[in-house]
Amino acid sequence: MKHKNSIFTVDFDIKWVFTNPHWTVNVIKIAPGDFETSYVIWDRRIISLDTEDIKSNYKDYFGLKDYYQFPIAHEFGYTVGNVPIIGHSDEYHDDNRINGGFKLDYPV
């Protein structure tokens, strides 16, 4: 909660490994402007992305909230804050106690 309004820069240090990976990341090359559903399977440590995920996207949340989102950052958000003992939780739900402390989307 101390940093709920802070903005952090996240750099990815990606290392190609042949054994004992922390995560398996699958990236699909798609045509500019196309769409593929990106997702994270947290329990299996799998991240699925596409080449359009580095572009900012406009989102309209049921007419209640308008914002832009970087899908790659949004999916990364699903990889942090989960504890295997407790199980997977969604950091983006409004009732999550850390919601607001980890903003990867920004309002219009």
XYZ file of N, CA, C and O in Angstrom:
432
model
N 0.826 -1.192 0.000
C 0.000 0.000 0.000
C 0.872 1.259 0.000
O 0.442 2.291 -0.462
N 2.093 1.144 0.543
C 2.984 2.289 0.621
C 3.244 2.904 -0.751
O 3.371 4.108 -0.880
N 3.304 2.084 -1.789
C 3.631 2.561 -3.131
C 2.443 2.491 -4.079
O 2.622 2.387 -5.292
N 1.216 2.575 -3.535
C 0.046 2.382 -4.384
C -0.079 3.410 -5.500
O -0.695 3.136 -6.517
N 0.511 4.567 -5.365
C 0.458 5.579 -6.425
C 1.792 5.741 -7.144
O 1.967 6.674 -7.922
N 2.717 4.851 -6.869
C 4.032 4.930 -7.499
C 4.006 4.323 -8.896
O 3.224 3.421 -9.180
N 4.865 4.821 -9.741
C 5.044 4.265 -11.078
C 6.429 3.650 -11.126
O 7.413 4.290 -10.757
N 6.503 2.401 -11.548
C 7.764 1.684 -11.605
C 8.107 1.334 -13.042
O 7.238 1.030 -13.842
N 9.380 1.368 -13.344
C 9.868 0.890 -14.632
C 10.306 -0.549 -14.442
O 11.038 -0.868 -13.510
N 9.829 -1.423 -15.312
C 10.181 -2.836 -15.226
C 10.981 -3.203 -16.457
O 10.562 -2.961 -17.584
N 12.163 -3.745 -16.243
C 12.994 -4.243 -17.336
C 13.007 -5.761 -17.259
O 13.125 -6.331 -16.181
N 12.885 -6.392 -18.406
C 12.918 -7.846 -18.467
C 14.322 -8.299 -18.835
O 14.878 -7.842 -19.826
N 14.893 -9.178 -18.045
C 16.188 -9.780 -18.353
C 15.896 -11.217 -18.759
O 15.772 -12.105 -17.921
N 15.731 -11.422 -20.058
C 15.328 -12.722 -20.572
C 16.560 -13.524 -20.941
O 17.403 -13.067 -21.705
N 16.646 -14.707 -20.382
C 17.782 -15.588 -20.658
C 17.249 -16.896 -21.237
O 16.343 -17.510 -20.687
N 17.813 -17.284 -22.339
C 17.437 -18.534 -22.984
C 18.066 -19.681 -22.200
O 19.274 -19.717 -22.005
N 17.236 -20.604 -21.734
C 17.745 -21.752 -20.989
C 17.172 -23.037 -21.579
O 16.105 -23.034 -22.181
N 17.892 -24.112 -21.403
C 17.446 -25.408 -21.896
C 16.931 -26.317 -20.782
O 16.286 -27.323 -21.036
N 17.233 -25.957 -19.521
C 16.755 -26.747 -18.387
C 16.302 -25.813 -17.273
O 16.786 -24.693 -17.139
N 15.381 -26.269 -16.487
C 14.885 -25.560 -15.297
C 14.458 -24.112 -15.555
O 14.895 -23.204 -14.847
N 13.588 -23.862 -16.516
C 13.146 -22.480 -16.744
C 12.218 -22.018 -15.616
O 11.520 -22.834 -15.003
N 12.242 -20.734 -15.334
C 11.300 -20.178 -14.361
C 9.912 -20.110 -14.978
O 8.918 -20.388 -14.328
N 9.859 -19.661 -16.246
C 8.607 -19.539 -16.992
C 8.845 -19.997 -18.420
O 9.950 -19.864 -18.940
N 7.806 -20.495 -19.050
C 7.828 -20.775 -20.473
C 7.000 -19.692 -21.144
O 5.818 -19.511 -20.810
N 7.616 -18.953 -22.053
C 6.933 -17.854 -22.737
C 6.804 -18.219 -24.209
O 7.789 -18.474 -24.883
N 5.568 -18.247 -24.686
C 5.289 -18.525 -26.086
C 4.833 -17.230 -26.739
O 3.897 -16.590 -26.253
N 5.504 -16.839 -27.825
C 5.138 -15.619 -28.548
C 4.761 -15.997 -29.974
O 5.533 -16.652 -30.666
N 3.565 -15.587 -30.376
C 3.063 -15.864 -31.719
C 3.226 -14.605 -32.563
O 2.807 -13.525 -32.151
N 3.845 -14.738 -33.733
C 3.971 -13.616 -34.650
C 2.667 -13.495 -35.431
O 2.208 -14.452 -36.047
N 2.054 -12.298 -35.346
C 0.809 -12.051 -36.060
C 0.953 -10.781 -36.892
O 1.850 -9.967 -36.655
N 0.070 -10.600 -37.849
C 0.083 -9.413 -38.701
C -0.285 -8.181 -37.882
O -1.099 -8.266 -36.953
N 0.303 -7.020 -38.197
C -0.056 -5.787 -37.497
C -1.565 -5.551 -37.529
O -2.201 -5.696 -38.574
N -2.117 -5.246 -36.369
C -3.548 -4.980 -36.262
C -4.389 -6.210 -35.971
O -5.554 -6.100 -35.622
N -3.815 -7.410 -36.114
C -4.546 -8.634 -35.795
C -4.606 -8.817 -34.279
O -3.956 -8.102 -33.514
N -5.373 -9.812 -33.850
C -5.553 -10.051 -32.421
C -5.499 -11.541 -32.126
O -6.084 -12.348 -32.838
N -4.773 -11.890 -31.100
C -4.767 -13.233 -30.522
C -4.959 -13.037 -29.017
O -4.478 -12.073 -28.441
N -5.648 -13.938 -28.369
C -5.835 -13.836 -26.931
C -4.547 -14.215 -26.216
O -4.015 -15.300 -26.420
N -4.043 -13.306 -25.399
C -2.857 -13.562 -24.590
C -3.315 -13.999 -23.201
O -4.387 -13.597 -22.751
N -2.500 -14.796 -22.541
C -2.920 -15.298 -21.244
C -1.714 -15.800 -20.450
O -0.625 -15.977 -20.988
N -1.956 -16.029 -19.166
C -0.975 -16.619 -18.263
C -1.636 -17.797 -17.565
O -2.759 -17.690 -17.081
N -0.960 -18.925 -17.568
C -1.383 -20.074 -16.759
C -0.389 -20.135 -15.609
O 0.709 -20.688 -15.745
N -0.762 -19.506 -14.501
C 0.177 -19.275 -13.415
C 0.691 -20.573 -12.794
O 1.888 -20.718 -12.548
N -0.193 -21.520 -12.545
C 0.234 -22.761 -11.890
C 1.220 -23.559 -12.727
O 2.029 -24.307 -12.197
N 1.153 -23.405 -14.055
C 2.068 -24.132 -14.937
C 3.209 -23.249 -15.420
O 4.068 -23.695 -16.164
N 3.216 -21.971 -15.020
C 4.267 -21.002 -15.375
C 4.384 -20.836 -16.893
O 5.460 -20.879 -17.456
N 3.236 -20.642 -17.529
C 3.202 -20.443 -18.973
C 2.638 -19.058 -19.278
O 1.612 -18.666 -18.717
N 3.317 -18.337 -20.160
C 2.846 -17.033 -20.626
C 2.693 -17.139 -22.145
O 3.618 -17.559 -22.833
N 1.531 -16.770 -22.655
C 1.296 -16.780 -24.091
C 1.039 -15.345 -24.551
O 0.122 -14.686 -24.052
N 1.865 -14.878 -25.484
C 1.785 -13.501 -25.984
C 1.764 -13.517 -27.502
O 2.001 -14.537 -28.130
N 1.490 -12.336 -28.083
C 1.653 -12.176 -29.521
C 2.431 -10.896 -29.783
O 2.657 -10.095 -28.867
N 2.852 -10.707 -31.015
C 3.719 -9.567 -31.354
C 3.007 -8.225 -31.271
O 3.662 -7.191 -31.264
N 1.698 -8.206 -31.159
C 0.957 -6.950 -31.005
C 0.850 -6.524 -29.536
O 0.365 -5.437 -29.239
N 1.293 -7.369 -28.615
C 1.146 -7.086 -27.190
C 2.036 -5.952 -26.681
O 1.884 -5.519 -25.551
N 2.963 -5.473 -27.500
C 3.806 -4.361 -27.068
C 3.195 -3.009 -27.418
O 3.727 -1.973 -27.056
N 2.037 -3.014 -28.075
C 1.363 -1.774 -28.460
C 0.270 -1.434 -27.465
O -0.413 -2.309 -26.949
N 0.085 -0.143 -27.231
C -0.955 0.328 -26.336
C -2.328 0.092 -26.966
O -2.537 0.375 -28.137
N -3.258 -0.432 -26.163
C -4.624 -0.697 -26.625
C -5.624 0.075 -25.789
O -5.499 0.144 -24.572
N -6.657 0.590 -26.446
C -7.741 1.265 -25.745
C -8.720 0.221 -25.221
O -9.085 -0.704 -25.928
N -9.138 0.375 -23.989
C -10.096 -0.542 -23.380
C -11.274 0.250 -22.831
O -11.112 1.326 -22.270
N -12.457 -0.310 -22.954
C -13.684 0.259 -22.383
C -14.277 -0.821 -21.503
O -14.767 -1.838 -22.001
N -14.212 -0.626 -20.205
C -14.675 -1.621 -19.255
C -16.156 -1.420 -18.970
O -16.538 -0.713 -18.051
N -17.005 -2.008 -19.811
C -18.455 -1.959 -19.669
C -18.989 -0.537 -19.506
O -19.972 -0.298 -18.818
N -18.325 0.431 -20.128
C -18.762 1.822 -20.042
C -18.474 2.471 -18.699
O -18.823 3.623 -18.466
N -17.836 1.746 -17.788
C -17.554 2.269 -16.448
C -16.174 2.882 -16.333
O -15.948 3.766 -15.516
N -15.242 2.389 -17.140
C -13.860 2.836 -17.020
C -13.208 2.758 -18.391
O -13.258 1.730 -19.055
N -12.626 3.859 -18.833
C -11.883 3.888 -20.086
C -10.402 4.015 -19.757
O -10.020 4.808 -18.903
N -9.582 3.242 -20.435
C -8.151 3.304 -20.179
C -7.384 2.710 -21.348
O -7.946 2.063 -22.218
N -6.094 2.955 -21.349
C -5.187 2.321 -22.309
C -4.406 1.251 -21.569
O -4.140 1.375 -20.374
N -4.036 0.229 -22.303
C -3.350 -0.893 -21.684
C -2.237 -1.387 -22.610
O -2.418 -1.448 -23.823
N -1.100 -1.698 -22.030
C -0.051 -2.408 -22.745
C -0.239 -3.881 -22.394
O 0.044 -4.283 -21.260
N -0.730 -4.691 -23.323
C -1.029 -6.086 -22.997
C 0.150 -6.858 -22.406
O -0.049 -7.673 -21.504
N 1.357 -6.612 -22.885
C 2.501 -7.356 -22.352
C 2.700 -7.045 -20.865
O 2.966 -7.933 -20.060
N 2.513 -5.805 -20.475
C 2.634 -5.431 -19.061
C 1.468 -5.998 -18.258
O 1.635 -6.461 -17.132
N 0.285 -5.972 -18.845
C -0.899 -6.511 -18.179
C -0.714 -8.008 -17.886
O -0.971 -8.468 -16.771
N -0.242 -8.756 -18.871
C -0.018 -10.192 -18.668
C 1.090 -10.434 -17.650
O 0.993 -11.343 -16.833
N 2.134 -9.601 -17.681
C 3.189 -9.722 -16.678
C 2.606 -9.558 -15.276
O 3.024 -10.236 -14.333
N 1.618 -8.670 -15.142
C 0.983 -8.463 -13.847
C 0.396 -9.727 -13.258
O 0.342 -9.897 -12.038
N -0.033 -10.637 -14.107
C -0.577 -11.896 -13.622
C 0.506 -12.829 -13.082
O 0.212 -13.803 -12.404
N 1.763 -12.564 -13.394
C 2.838 -13.455 -12.957
C 3.389 -13.088 -11.589
O 4.177 -13.849 -11.024
N 3.021 -11.952 -11.053
C 3.559 -11.528 -9.752
C 2.453 -11.512 -8.704
O 1.278 -11.367 -9.009
N 2.836 -11.681 -7.480
C 1.883 -11.562 -6.389
C 1.084 -12.811 -6.106
O 0.253 -12.809 -5.215
N 1.306 -13.867 -6.821
C 0.576 -15.109 -6.572
C 1.414 -16.025 -5.703
O 2.610 -16.143 -5.890
N 0.775 -16.680 -4.778
C 1.477 -17.568 -3.860
C 0.951 -18.989 -4.076
O -0.239 -19.233 -3.917
N 1.824 -19.945 -4.439
C 1.359 -21.298 -4.737
C 0.565 -21.953 -3.612
O -0.347 -22.707 -3.864
N 0.888 -21.647 -2.374
C 0.184 -22.270 -1.248
C -1.272 -21.822 -1.226
O -2.174 -22.596 -0.980
N -1.496 -20.558 -1.512
C -2.846 -19.999 -1.504
C -3.537 -20.281 -2.830
O -4.727 -20.491 -2.904
N -2.784 -20.274 -3.911
C -3.351 -20.484 -5.233
C -3.370 -19.200 -6.027
O -2.966 -18.149 -5.559
N -3.854 -19.292 -7.231
C -3.867 -18.143 -8.134
C -4.922 -17.133 -7.711
O -6.027 -17.485 -7.368
N -4.548 -15.874 -7.754
C -5.522 -14.811 -7.524
C -5.342 -13.767 -8.612
O -4.298 -13.704 -9.251
N -6.346 -12.977 -8.819
C -6.313 -11.980 -9.872
C -6.052 -10.612 -9.249
O -6.904 -10.051 -8.584
N -4.839 -10.085 -9.470
C -4.454 -8.809 -8.886
C -5.270 -7.653 -9.424
O -5.260 -6.566 -8.880
N -6.002 -7.858 -10.516
C -6.734 -6.769 -11.150
C -8.158 -6.621 -10.643
O -8.839 -5.697 -11.011
N -8.636 -7.533 -9.794
C -9.972 -7.373 -9.232
C -9.982 -6.181 -8.286
O -9.040 -5.958 -7.529
N -11.070 -5.415 -8.306
C -11.169 -4.225 -7.461
C -11.073 -4.535 -5.979
O -10.633 -3.706 -5.195
N -11.490 -5.733 -5.561
C -11.471 -6.057 -4.142
C -10.138 -6.629 -3.668
O -9.963 -6.915 -2.496
N -9.170 -6.768 -4.573
C -7.860 -7.255 -4.165
C -7.156 -6.178 -3.351
O -7.155 -5.016 -3.713
N -6.530 -6.565 -2.244
C -5.940 -5.574 -1.344
C -4.776 -4.809 -1.957
O -4.442 -3.728 -1.499
N -4.135 -5.355 -3.012
C -3.037 -4.613 -3.621
C -3.474 -3.885 -4.888
O -2.678 -3.267 -5.552
N -4.773 -3.956 -5.236
C -5.249 -3.260 -6.425
C -4.968 -1.773 -6.268
O -5.241 -1.179 -5.247
N -4.420 -1.185 -7.284
C -4.026 0.218 -7.210
C -2.551 0.359 -6.926
O -1.949 1.363 -7.235
N -1.945 -0.657 -6.332
C -0.543 -0.620 -6.050
C 0.282 -1.160 -7.188
O 1.494 -1.010 -7.216
N -0.374 -1.766 -8.144
C 0.355 -2.364 -9.261
C -0.396 -2.030 -10.532
O -1.142 -2.844 -11.051
N -0.299 -0.792 -10.981
C -1.039 -0.334 -12.143
C -0.224 -0.534 -13.419
O 0.840 0.021 -13.574
N -0.774 -1.334 -14.313
C -0.157 -1.522 -15.609
C -1.080 -1.006 -16.710
O -0.800 -1.129 -17.869
N -2.188 -0.449 -16.311
C -3.120 0.185 -17.217
C -3.192 1.643 -16.763
O -2.941 1.952 -15.627
N -3.526 2.528 -17.668
C -3.616 3.915 -17.254
C -4.872 4.540 -17.828
O -5.312 4.207 -18.926
N -5.541 5.442 -17.059
C -6.815 6.023 -17.483
C -6.654 6.922 -18.698
O -5.589 7.437 -18.966
N -7.774 7.091 -19.420
C -7.792 7.964 -20.594
C -7.669 9.402 -20.118
O -8.226 9.807 -19.156
